[in-house]
Amino acid sequence: MPLSHQNTNKPEKSSAYKTPPPNSIVRFNESAGVRLSEKLYDIEKVHWSFSTFGYRTLFAIAQCVDKSTWYNDIFIKQNAMFQYLGIGKSGQRYEILKDALTEVRSASIVHKNETTKKWEGFGFISKWDFVEGREFIHIIIDEDAKPYLFELKQFVQIQPKIYLSLKDEYQNWFYPMLKLRVGGRTDHFCRWEMSIEKLRSEERRVGKECRS
């Protein structure tokens, strides 16, 4: 897929940056807002799911993208990413990071166009790499994922201090959707309906996809 604004710096030299690239995260911020497109939670048209670490990886990527200029190439400092994953100095941190990036790279957003009845699938990222002990993780975002991550007009926002408290893939999937439906209301009472069968269907799909 075509890539635009691609950074030509080799990721192996990323530790030599004297100033951080503009499209980067250099430190952990538990209060930083992460924006996710409302379209990701249109469960009639869009299907996607991750494990807990996969969701946390996507949220960190989305935080890096939420800037005024679109870049396919983004950079996240390894120590910051470990904190966004909630793994700190775990002895398995590089394995967990590798597995989470692989999951986000391999999984697809599956979208259905109700007018044409066309289904399509594409990933959030097309490539990633890092060198253990070097400063930055290098991630290339798939161009097709741009509408779900950049210049969002309708979105849900979640902070790391919230998503790090979510215990499993079901909570990571359901909390942003619930907040999107009712979290922005300013009146005392609000009502949102979803059939039990539809909710169970989505829970089964999320669980099945996370185990596969």
mmCIF file with all atom_site columns, C-alpha atoms in Angstrom:
data_model
loop_
_atom_site.group_PDB
_atom_site.id
_atom_site.type_symbol
_atom_site.label_atom_id
_atom_site.label_alt_id
_atom_site.label_comp_id
_atom_site.label_asym_id
_atom_site.label_entity_id
_atom_site.label_seq_id
_atom_site.pdbx_PDB_ins_code
_atom_site.Cartn_x
_atom_site.Cartn_y
_atom_site.Cartn_z
_atom_site.occupancy
_atom_site.B_iso_or_equiv
_atom_site.pdbx_formal_charge
_atom_site.auth_seq_id
_atom_site.auth_comp_id
_atom_site.auth_asym_id
_atom_site.auth_atom_id
_atom_site.pdbx_PDB_model_num
ATOM 1   C CA . MET A 1 1   ? 0.000   0.000   0.000  1.00 0.00 ? 1   MET A CA 1
ATOM 2   C CA . PRO A 1 2   ? 1.258   3.499   -0.742 1.00 0.00 ? 2   PRO A CA 1
ATOM 3   C CA . LEU A 1 3   ? 2.920   5.361   2.091  1.00 0.00 ? 3   LEU A CA 1
ATOM 4   C CA . SER A 1 4   ? 3.015   9.126   2.438  1.00 0.00 ? 4   SER A CA 1
ATOM 5   C CA . HIS A 1 5   ? 5.310   11.400  4.473  1.00 0.00 ? 5   HIS A CA 1
ATOM 6   C CA . GLN A 1 6   ? 7.520   8.405   5.142  1.00 0.00 ? 6   GLN A CA 1
ATOM 7   C CA . ASN A 1 7   ? 10.468  9.188   7.375  1.00 0.00 ? 7   ASN A CA 1
ATOM 8   C CA . THR A 1 8   ? 13.742  8.170   5.726  1.00 0.00 ? 8   THR A CA 1
ATOM 9   C CA . ASN A 1 9   ? 15.690  7.797   8.973  1.00 0.00 ? 9   ASN A CA 1
ATOM 10  C CA . LYS A 1 10  ? 16.689  4.199   9.627  1.00 0.00 ? 10  LYS A CA 1
ATOM 11  C CA . PRO A 1 11  ? 15.144  2.920   12.877 1.00 0.00 ? 11  PRO A CA 1
ATOM 12  C CA . GLU A 1 12  ? 18.516  1.376   13.843 1.00 0.00 ? 12  GLU A CA 1
ATOM 13  C CA . LYS A 1 13  ? 19.852  4.917   14.237 1.00 0.00 ? 13  LYS A CA 1
ATOM 14  C CA . SER A 1 14  ? 16.862  6.112   16.233 1.00 0.00 ? 14  SER A CA 1
ATOM 15  C CA . SER A 1 15  ? 18.835  6.152   19.481 1.00 0.00 ? 15  SER A CA 1
ATOM 16  C CA . ALA A 1 16  ? 21.039  8.850   17.912 1.00 0.00 ? 16  ALA A CA 1
ATOM 17  C CA . TYR A 1 17  ? 18.222  11.419  17.745 1.00 0.00 ? 17  TYR A CA 1
ATOM 18  C CA . LYS A 1 18  ? 19.293  14.554  19.591 1.00 0.00 ? 18  LYS A CA 1
ATOM 19  C CA . THR A 1 19  ? 15.745  15.890  19.469 1.00 0.00 ? 19  THR A CA 1
ATOM 20  C CA . PRO A 1 20  ? 12.676  13.623  19.229 1.00 0.00 ? 20  PRO A CA 1
ATOM 21  C CA . PRO A 1 21  ? 10.974  13.263  15.828 1.00 0.00 ? 21  PRO A CA 1
ATOM 22  C CA . PRO A 1 22  ? 7.708   15.257  15.633 1.00 0.00 ? 22  PRO A CA 1
ATOM 23  C CA . ASN A 1 23  ? 5.718   12.054  15.254 1.00 0.00 ? 23  ASN A CA 1
ATOM 24  C CA . SER A 1 24  ? 6.865   10.455  18.500 1.00 0.00 ? 24  SER A CA 1
ATOM 25  C CA . ILE A 1 25  ? 6.097   9.702   22.145 1.00 0.00 ? 25  ILE A CA 1
ATOM 26  C CA . VAL A 1 26  ? 9.075   10.163  24.433 1.00 0.00 ? 26  VAL A CA 1
ATOM 27  C CA . ARG A 1 27  ? 7.548   9.750   27.894 1.00 0.00 ? 27  ARG A CA 1
ATOM 28  C CA . PHE A 1 28  ? 4.600   8.082   29.563 1.00 0.00 ? 28  PHE A CA 1
ATOM 29  C CA . ASN A 1 29  ? 1.637   10.317  30.412 1.00 0.00 ? 29  ASN A CA 1
ATOM 30  C CA . GLU A 1 30  ? -1.202  8.596   32.238 1.00 0.00 ? 30  GLU A CA 1
ATOM 31  C CA . SER A 1 31  ? -3.589  11.500  31.579 1.00 0.00 ? 31  SER A CA 1
ATOM 32  C CA . ALA A 1 32  ? -2.952  11.909  27.851 1.00 0.00 ? 32  ALA A CA 1
ATOM 33  C CA . GLY A 1 33  ? -6.161  11.566  25.861 1.00 0.00 ? 33  GLY A CA 1
ATOM 34  C CA . VAL A 1 34  ? -6.339  8.833   23.234 1.00 0.00 ? 34  VAL A CA 1
ATOM 35  C CA . ARG A 1 35  ? -8.894  9.393   20.479 1.00 0.00 ? 35  ARG A CA 1
ATOM 36  C CA . LEU A 1 36  ? -10.550 6.480   18.697 1.00 0.00 ? 36  LEU A CA 1
ATOM 37  C CA . SER A 1 37  ? -12.941 6.869   15.799 1.00 0.00 ? 37  SER A CA 1
ATOM 38  C CA . GLU A 1 38  ? -16.620 6.341   16.435 1.00 0.00 ? 38  GLU A CA 1
ATOM 39  C CA . LYS A 1 39  ? -16.583 4.191   13.293 1.00 0.00 ? 39  LYS A CA 1
ATOM 40  C CA . LEU A 1 40  ? -14.563 1.522   15.121 1.00 0.00 ? 40  LEU A CA 1
ATOM 41  C CA . TYR A 1 41  ? -17.566 0.924   17.384 1.00 0.00 ? 41  TYR A CA 1
ATOM 42  C CA . ASP A 1 42  ? -20.217 0.643   14.686 1.00 0.00 ? 42  ASP A CA 1
ATOM 43  C CA . ILE A 1 43  ? -20.656 -3.055  15.394 1.00 0.00 ? 43  ILE A CA 1
ATOM 44  C CA . GLU A 1 44  ? -23.096 -3.563  12.519 1.00 0.00 ? 44  GLU A CA 1
ATOM 45  C CA . LYS A 1 45  ? -20.437 -2.583  9.977  1.00 0.00 ? 45  LYS A CA 1
ATOM 46  C CA . VAL A 1 46  ? -16.985 -2.933  11.563 1.00 0.00 ? 46  VAL A CA 1
ATOM 47  C CA . HIS A 1 47  ? -15.389 -5.912  13.309 1.00 0.00 ? 47  HIS A CA 1
ATOM 48  C CA . TRP A 1 48  ? -12.038 -5.907  15.103 1.00 0.00 ? 48  TRP A CA 1
ATOM 49  C CA . SER A 1 49  ? -10.633 -7.132  18.386 1.00 0.00 ? 49  SER A CA 1
ATOM 50  C CA . PHE A 1 50  ? -7.365  -7.692  20.239 1.00 0.00 ? 50  PHE A CA 1
ATOM 51  C CA . SER A 1 51  ? -5.976  -9.142  23.429 1.00 0.00 ? 51  SER A CA 1
ATOM 52  C CA . THR A 1 52  ? -5.439  -6.755  26.352 1.00 0.00 ? 52  THR A CA 1
ATOM 53  C CA . PHE A 1 53  ? -1.863  -5.998  25.251 1.00 0.00 ? 53  PHE A CA 1
ATOM 54  C CA . GLY A 1 54  ? -3.046  -5.545  21.664 1.00 0.00 ? 54  GLY A CA 1
ATOM 55  C CA . TYR A 1 55  ? -5.580  -2.926  22.734 1.00 0.00 ? 55  TYR A CA 1
ATOM 56  C CA . ARG A 1 56  ? -2.983  -1.093  24.831 1.00 0.00 ? 56  ARG A CA 1
ATOM 57  C CA . THR A 1 57  ? -0.586  -1.071  21.877 1.00 0.00 ? 57  THR A CA 1
ATOM 58  C CA . LEU A 1 58  ? -3.245  0.362   19.578 1.00 0.00 ? 58  LEU A CA 1
ATOM 59  C CA . PHE A 1 59  ? -4.146  3.028   22.153 1.00 0.00 ? 59  PHE A CA 1
ATOM 60  C CA . ALA A 1 60  ? -0.487  4.112   22.371 1.00 0.00 ? 60  ALA A CA 1
ATOM 61  C CA . ILE A 1 61  ? -0.278  4.275   18.562 1.00 0.00 ? 61  ILE A CA 1
ATOM 62  C CA . ALA A 1 62  ? -3.468  6.339   18.427 1.00 0.00 ? 62  ALA A CA 1
ATOM 63  C CA . GLN A 1 63  ? -2.039  8.761   20.986 1.00 0.00 ? 63  GLN A CA 1
ATOM 64  C CA . CYS A 1 64  ? 1.051   9.244   18.805 1.00 0.00 ? 64  CYS A CA 1
ATOM 65  C CA . VAL A 1 65  ? -1.070  9.837   15.690 1.00 0.00 ? 65  VAL A CA 1
ATOM 66  C CA . ASP A 1 66  ? -3.297  12.434  17.347 1.00 0.00 ? 66  ASP A CA 1
ATOM 67  C CA . LYS A 1 67  ? -1.328  15.413  16.056 1.00 0.00 ? 67  LYS A CA 1
ATOM 68  C CA . SER A 1 68  ? -1.880  18.065  13.414 1.00 0.00 ? 68  SER A CA 1
ATOM 69  C CA . THR A 1 69  ? 0.228   16.400  10.690 1.00 0.00 ? 69  THR A CA 1
ATOM 70  C CA . TRP A 1 70  ? -0.190  12.889  9.320  1.00 0.00 ? 70  TRP A CA 1
ATOM 71  C CA . TYR A 1 71  ? 2.839   10.619  9.336  1.00 0.00 ? 71  TYR A CA 1
ATOM 72  C CA . ASN A 1 72  ? 2.891   6.944   8.413  1.00 0.00 ? 72  ASN A CA 1
ATOM 73  C CA . ASP A 1 73  ? 6.087   6.505   10.411 1.00 0.00 ? 73  ASP A CA 1
ATOM 74  C CA . ILE A 1 74  ? 5.815   6.972   14.169 1.00 0.00 ? 74  ILE A CA 1
ATOM 75  C CA . PHE A 1 75  ? 8.315   6.433   16.998 1.00 0.00 ? 75  PHE A CA 1
ATOM 76  C CA . ILE A 1 76  ? 7.632   5.498   20.612 1.00 0.00 ? 76  ILE A CA 1
ATOM 77  C CA . LYS A 1 77  ? 10.362  5.285   23.228 1.00 0.00 ? 77  LYS A CA 1
ATOM 78  C CA . GLN A 1 78  ? 10.683  1.775   24.545 1.00 0.00 ? 78  GLN A CA 1
ATOM 79  C CA . ASN A 1 79  ? 10.451  2.709   28.231 1.00 0.00 ? 79  ASN A CA 1
ATOM 80  C CA . ALA A 1 80  ? 7.292   4.727   27.562 1.00 0.00 ? 80  ALA A CA 1
ATOM 81  C CA . MET A 1 81  ? 5.754   1.849   25.605 1.00 0.00 ? 81  MET A CA 1
ATOM 82  C CA . PHE A 1 82  ? 6.462   -0.601  28.413 1.00 0.00 ? 82  PHE A CA 1
ATOM 83  C CA . GLN A 1 83  ? 4.530   1.703   30.746 1.00 0.00 ? 83  GLN A CA 1
ATOM 84  C CA . TYR A 1 84  ? 1.649   2.050   28.268 1.00 0.00 ? 84  TYR A CA 1
ATOM 85  C CA . LEU A 1 85  ? 1.524   -1.747  28.129 1.00 0.00 ? 85  LEU A CA 1
ATOM 86  C CA . GLY A 1 86  ? 1.597   -1.930  31.932 1.00 0.00 ? 86  GLY A CA 1
ATOM 87  C CA . ILE A 1 87  ? 4.598   -4.263  32.008 1.00 0.00 ? 87  ILE A CA 1
ATOM 88  C CA . GLY A 1 88  ? 7.252   -1.950  33.516 1.00 0.00 ? 88  GLY A CA 1
ATOM 89  C CA . LYS A 1 89  ? 10.564  -3.777  33.817 1.00 0.00 ? 89  LYS A CA 1
ATOM 90  C CA . SER A 1 90  ? 9.199   -7.272  33.366 1.00 0.00 ? 90  SER A CA 1
ATOM 91  C CA . GLY A 1 91  ? 11.827  -9.761  32.267 1.00 0.00 ? 91  GLY A CA 1
ATOM 92  C CA . GLN A 1 92  ? 9.445   -10.744 29.451 1.00 0.00 ? 92  GLN A CA 1
ATOM 93  C CA . ARG A 1 93  ? 8.831   -7.174  28.280 1.00 0.00 ? 93  ARG A CA 1
ATOM 94  C CA . TYR A 1 94  ? 10.446  -7.569  24.850 1.00 0.00 ? 94  TYR A CA 1
ATOM 95  C CA . GLU A 1 95  ? 8.542   -10.786 24.171 1.00 0.00 ? 95  GLU A CA 1
ATOM 96  C CA . ILE A 1 96  ? 5.265   -9.139  25.242 1.00 0.00 ? 96  ILE A CA 1
ATOM 97  C CA . LEU A 1 97  ? 6.038   -6.093  23.084 1.00 0.00 ? 97  LEU A CA 1
ATOM 98  C CA . LYS A 1 98  ? 6.922   -8.281  20.103 1.00 0.00 ? 98  LYS A CA 1
ATOM 99  C CA . ASP A 1 99  ? 3.715   -10.322 20.466 1.00 0.00 ? 99  ASP A CA 1
ATOM 100 C CA . ALA A 1 100 ? 1.535   -7.214  20.870 1.00 0.00 ? 100 ALA A CA 1
ATOM 101 C CA . LEU A 1 101 ? 2.991   -5.514  17.788 1.00 0.00 ? 101 LEU A CA 1
ATOM 102 C CA . THR A 1 102 ? 2.653   -8.743  15.815 1.00 0.00 ? 102 THR A CA 1
ATOM 103 C CA . GLU A 1 103 ? -0.994  -8.989  16.838 1.00 0.00 ? 103 GLU A CA 1
ATOM 104 C CA . VAL A 1 104 ? -1.801  -5.414  15.813 1.00 0.00 ? 104 VAL A CA 1
ATOM 105 C CA . ARG A 1 105 ? 0.102   -5.964  12.559 1.00 0.00 ? 105 ARG A CA 1
ATOM 106 C CA . SER A 1 106 ? -1.707  -9.218  11.762 1.00 0.00 ? 106 SER A CA 1
ATOM 107 C CA . ALA A 1 107 ? -5.265  -8.429  12.859 1.00 0.00 ? 107 ALA A CA 1
ATOM 108 C CA . SER A 1 108 ? -7.675  -6.742  10.481 1.00 0.00 ? 108 SER A CA 1
ATOM 109 C CA . ILE A 1 109 ? -10.381 -4.136  10.630 1.00 0.00 ? 109 ILE A CA 1
ATOM 110 C CA . VAL A 1 110 ? -13.229 -5.802  8.742  1.00 0.00 ? 110 VAL A CA 1
ATOM 111 C CA . HIS A 1 111 ? -15.660 -3.306  7.235  1.00 0.00 ? 111 HIS A CA 1
ATOM 112 C CA . LYS A 1 112 ? -18.945 -3.788  5.388  1.00 0.00 ? 112 LYS A CA 1
ATOM 113 C CA . ASN A 1 113 ? -20.377 -1.195  3.010  1.00 0.00 ? 113 ASN A CA 1
ATOM 114 C CA . GLU A 1 114 ? -24.138 -1.471  3.456  1.00 0.00 ? 114 GLU A CA 1
ATOM 115 C CA . THR A 1 115 ? -24.845 0.172   0.091  1.00 0.00 ? 115 THR A CA 1
ATOM 116 C CA . THR A 1 116 ? -22.616 -1.974  -2.107 1.00 0.00 ? 116 THR A CA 1
ATOM 117 C CA . LYS A 1 117 ? -22.565 -5.009  0.242  1.00 0.00 ? 117 LYS A CA 1
ATOM 118 C CA . LYS A 1 118 ? -18.796 -5.029  -0.166 1.00 0.00 ? 118 LYS A CA 1
ATOM 119 C CA . TRP A 1 119 ? -16.602 -6.384  2.629  1.00 0.00 ? 119 TRP A CA 1
ATOM 120 C CA . GLU A 1 120 ? -12.973 -5.329  3.010  1.00 0.00 ? 120 GLU A CA 1
ATOM 121 C CA . GLY A 1 121 ? -10.202 -5.916  5.511  1.00 0.00 ? 121 GLY A CA 1
ATOM 122 C CA . PHE A 1 122 ? -7.008  -4.056  6.363  1.00 0.00 ? 122 PHE A CA 1
ATOM 123 C CA . GLY A 1 123 ? -4.588  -3.743  9.255  1.00 0.00 ? 123 GLY A CA 1
ATOM 124 C CA . PHE A 1 124 ? -3.765  -0.873  11.564 1.00 0.00 ? 124 PHE A CA 1
ATOM 125 C CA . ILE A 1 125 ? -0.027  -1.084  10.916 1.00 0.00 ? 125 ILE A CA 1
ATOM 126 C CA . SER A 1 126 ? 2.001   -2.482  8.020  1.00 0.00 ? 126 SER A CA 1
ATOM 127 C CA . LYS A 1 127 ? 5.454   -2.801  9.623  1.00 0.00 ? 127 LYS A CA 1
ATOM 128 C CA . TRP A 1 128 ? 7.281   -2.423  12.932 1.00 0.00 ? 128 TRP A CA 1
ATOM 129 C CA . ASP A 1 129 ? 10.773  -2.909  14.281 1.00 0.00 ? 129 ASP A CA 1
ATOM 130 C CA . PHE A 1 130 ? 12.876  -2.200  17.346 1.00 0.00 ? 130 PHE A CA 1
ATOM 131 C CA . VAL A 1 131 ? 16.326  -3.002  18.700 1.00 0.00 ? 131 VAL A CA 1
ATOM 132 C CA . GLU A 1 132 ? 16.444  -4.148  22.311 1.00 0.00 ? 132 GLU A CA 1
ATOM 133 C CA . GLY A 1 133 ? 17.967  -1.442  24.481 1.00 0.00 ? 133 GLY A CA 1
ATOM 134 C CA . ARG A 1 134 ? 17.729  1.278   21.826 1.00 0.00 ? 134 ARG A CA 1
ATOM 135 C CA . GLU A 1 135 ? 15.453  4.235   22.471 1.00 0.00 ? 135 GLU A CA 1
ATOM 136 C CA . PHE A 1 136 ? 12.699  4.079   19.863 1.00 0.00 ? 136 PHE A CA 1
ATOM 137 C CA . ILE A 1 137 ? 10.224  1.557   18.501 1.00 0.00 ? 137 ILE A CA 1
ATOM 138 C CA . HIS A 1 138 ? 9.532   2.281   14.838 1.00 0.00 ? 138 HIS A CA 1
ATOM 139 C CA . ILE A 1 139 ? 5.996   1.677   13.521 1.00 0.00 ? 139 ILE A CA 1
ATOM 140 C CA . ILE A 1 140 ? 4.550   2.250   10.046 1.00 0.00 ? 140 ILE A CA 1
ATOM 141 C CA . ILE A 1 141 ? 0.795   2.827   10.040 1.00 0.00 ? 141 ILE A CA 1
ATOM 142 C CA . ASP A 1 142 ? -1.258  1.347   7.236  1.00 0.00 ? 142 ASP A CA 1
ATOM 143 C CA . GLU A 1 143 ? -2.651  4.063   4.988  1.00 0.00 ? 143 GLU A CA 1
ATOM 144 C CA . ASP A 1 144 ? -6.116  2.457   5.032  1.00 0.00 ? 144 ASP A CA 1
ATOM 145 C CA . ALA A 1 145 ? -6.256  2.897   8.818  1.00 0.00 ? 145 ALA A CA 1
ATOM 146 C CA . LYS A 1 146 ? -5.855  6.680   8.554  1.00 0.00 ? 146 LYS A CA 1
ATOM 147 C CA . PRO A 1 147 ? -9.613  7.502   8.696  1.00 0.00 ? 147 PRO A CA 1
ATOM 148 C CA . TYR A 1 148 ? -9.845  5.604   11.993 1.00 0.00 ? 148 TYR A CA 1
ATOM 149 C CA . LEU A 1 149 ? -6.943  7.409   13.676 1.00 0.00 ? 149 LEU A CA 1
ATOM 150 C CA . PHE A 1 150 ? -6.432  10.895  12.229 1.00 0.00 ? 150 PHE A CA 1
ATOM 151 C CA . GLU A 1 151 ? -8.468  14.141  12.065 1.00 0.00 ? 151 GLU A CA 1
ATOM 152 C CA . LEU A 1 152 ? -11.419 12.517  13.789 1.00 0.00 ? 152 LEU A CA 1
ATOM 153 C CA . LYS A 1 153 ? -14.673 14.463  13.910 1.00 0.00 ? 153 LYS A CA 1
ATOM 154 C CA . GLN A 1 154 ? -16.569 11.888  15.952 1.00 0.00 ? 154 GLN A CA 1
ATOM 155 C CA . PHE A 1 155 ? -14.563 9.965   18.480 1.00 0.00 ? 155 PHE A CA 1
ATOM 156 C CA . VAL A 1 156 ? -14.337 8.477   21.945 1.00 0.00 ? 156 VAL A CA 1
ATOM 157 C CA . GLN A 1 157 ? -11.474 9.460   24.234 1.00 0.00 ? 157 GLN A CA 1
ATOM 158 C CA . ILE A 1 158 ? -9.784  7.241   26.808 1.00 0.00 ? 158 ILE A CA 1
ATOM 159 C CA . GLN A 1 159 ? -6.801  7.879   29.080 1.00 0.00 ? 159 GLN A CA 1
ATOM 160 C CA . PRO A 1 160 ? -3.990  5.430   29.939 1.00 0.00 ? 160 PRO A CA 1
ATOM 161 C CA . LYS A 1 161 ? -4.841  5.586   33.644 1.00 0.00 ? 161 LYS A CA 1
ATOM 162 C CA . ILE A 1 162 ? -8.267  4.228   32.684 1.00 0.00 ? 162 ILE A CA 1
ATOM 163 C CA . TYR A 1 163 ? -7.362  1.572   30.143 1.00 0.00 ? 163 TYR A CA 1
ATOM 164 C CA . LEU A 1 164 ? -4.510  0.256   32.299 1.00 0.00 ? 164 LEU A CA 1
ATOM 165 C CA . SER A 1 165 ? -7.136  -0.567  34.926 1.00 0.00 ? 165 SER A CA 1
ATOM 166 C CA . LEU A 1 166 ? -9.174  -2.671  32.480 1.00 0.00 ? 166 LEU A CA 1
ATOM 167 C CA . LYS A 1 167 ? -8.466  -6.328  33.183 1.00 0.00 ? 167 LYS A CA 1
ATOM 168 C CA . ASP A 1 168 ? -9.256  -8.221  29.974 1.00 0.00 ? 168 ASP A CA 1
ATOM 169 C CA . GLU A 1 169 ? -10.080 -7.924  26.279 1.00 0.00 ? 169 GLU A CA 1
ATOM 170 C CA . TYR A 1 170 ? -13.829 -7.692  26.951 1.00 0.00 ? 170 TYR A CA 1
ATOM 171 C CA . GLN A 1 171 ? -13.448 -4.596  29.149 1.00 0.00 ? 171 GLN A CA 1
ATOM 172 C CA . ASN A 1 172 ? -11.035 -3.018  26.652 1.00 0.00 ? 172 ASN A CA 1
ATOM 173 C CA . TRP A 1 173 ? -13.574 -3.512  23.882 1.00 0.00 ? 173 TRP A CA 1
ATOM 174 C CA . PHE A 1 174 ? -16.710 -2.609  25.846 1.00 0.00 ? 174 PHE A CA 1
ATOM 175 C CA . TYR A 1 175 ? -15.594 0.407   27.898 1.00 0.00 ? 175 TYR A CA 1
ATOM 176 C CA . PRO A 1 176 ? -14.862 2.763   24.944 1.00 0.00 ? 176 PRO A CA 1
ATOM 177 C CA . MET A 1 177 ? -18.098 1.719   23.235 1.00 0.00 ? 177 MET A CA 1
ATOM 178 C CA . LEU A 1 178 ? -20.119 2.333   26.399 1.00 0.00 ? 178 LEU A CA 1
ATOM 179 C CA . LYS A 1 179 ? -18.432 5.696   26.940 1.00 0.00 ? 179 LYS A CA 1
ATOM 180 C CA . LEU A 1 180 ? -19.124 6.629   23.328 1.00 0.00 ? 180 LEU A CA 1
ATOM 181 C CA . ARG A 1 181 ? -22.820 5.863   23.750 1.00 0.00 ? 181 ARG A CA 1
ATOM 182 C CA . VAL A 1 182 ? -23.476 7.464   27.145 1.00 0.00 ? 182 VAL A CA 1
ATOM 183 C CA . GLY A 1 183 ? -20.312 9.094   28.468 1.00 0.00 ? 183 GLY A CA 1
ATOM 184 C CA . GLY A 1 184 ? -20.764 12.426  26.755 1.00 0.00 ? 184 GLY A CA 1
ATOM 185 C CA . ARG A 1 185 ? -24.268 13.071  28.026 1.00 0.00 ? 185 ARG A CA 1
ATOM 186 C CA . THR A 1 186 ? -24.700 16.067  30.330 1.00 0.00 ? 186 THR A CA 1
ATOM 187 C CA . ASP A 1 187 ? -28.216 15.328  31.548 1.00 0.00 ? 187 ASP A CA 1
ATOM 188 C CA . HIS A 1 188 ? -28.869 13.296  34.666 1.00 0.00 ? 188 HIS A CA 1
ATOM 189 C CA . PHE A 1 189 ? -30.353 10.316  32.881 1.00 0.00 ? 189 PHE A CA 1
ATOM 190 C CA . CYS A 1 190 ? -29.547 8.738   29.554 1.00 0.00 ? 190 CYS A CA 1
ATOM 191 C CA . ARG A 1 191 ? -30.720 5.646   27.773 1.00 0.00 ? 191 ARG A CA 1
ATOM 192 C CA . TRP A 1 192 ? -28.868 3.368   25.391 1.00 0.00 ? 192 TRP A CA 1
ATOM 193 C CA . GLU A 1 193 ? -30.261 0.058   24.257 1.00 0.00 ? 193 GLU A CA 1
ATOM 194 C CA . MET A 1 194 ? -28.525 -3.002  22.872 1.00 0.00 ? 194 MET A CA 1
ATOM 195 C CA . SER A 1 195 ? -30.071 -6.420  22.731 1.00 0.00 ? 195 SER A CA 1
ATOM 196 C CA . ILE A 1 196 ? -28.643 -9.070  25.032 1.00 0.00 ? 196 ILE A CA 1
ATOM 197 C CA . GLU A 1 197 ? -28.249 -11.403 22.063 1.00 0.00 ? 197 GLU A CA 1
ATOM 198 C CA . LYS A 1 198 ? -26.267 -8.779  20.129 1.00 0.00 ? 198 LYS A CA 1
ATOM 199 C CA . LEU A 1 199 ? -24.026 -8.114  23.117 1.00 0.00 ? 199 LEU A CA 1
ATOM 200 C CA . ARG A 1 200 ? -23.465 -11.843 23.637 1.00 0.00 ? 200 ARG A CA 1
ATOM 201 C CA . SER A 1 201 ? -22.701 -12.227 19.940 1.00 0.00 ? 201 SER A CA 1
ATOM 202 C CA . GLU A 1 202 ? -20.063 -9.512  20.101 1.00 0.00 ? 202 GLU A CA 1
ATOM 203 C CA . GLU A 1 203 ? -18.587 -10.968 23.302 1.00 0.00 ? 203 GLU A CA 1
ATOM 204 C CA . ARG A 1 204 ? -18.331 -14.396 21.655 1.00 0.00 ? 204 ARG A CA 1
ATOM 205 C CA . ARG A 1 205 ? -16.675 -12.857 18.592 1.00 0.00 ? 205 ARG A CA 1
ATOM 206 C CA . VAL A 1 206 ? -14.170 -10.891 20.670 1.00 0.00 ? 206 VAL A CA 1
ATOM 207 C CA . GLY A 1 207 ? -13.310 -13.940 22.754 1.00 0.00 ? 207 GLY A CA 1
ATOM 208 C CA . LYS A 1 208 ? -13.016 -16.221 19.721 1.00 0.00 ? 208 LYS A CA 1
ATOM 209 C CA . GLU A 1 209 ? -10.810 -13.801 17.787 1.00 0.00 ? 209 GLU A CA 1
ATOM 210 C CA . CYS A 1 210 ? -8.556  -13.219 20.798 1.00 0.00 ? 210 CYS A CA 1
ATOM 211 C CA . ARG A 1 211 ? -8.074  -16.955 21.289 1.00 0.00 ? 211 ARG A CA 1
ATOM 212 C CA . SER A 1 212 ? -7.433  -17.692 17.603 1.00 0.00 ? 212 SER A CA 1
#
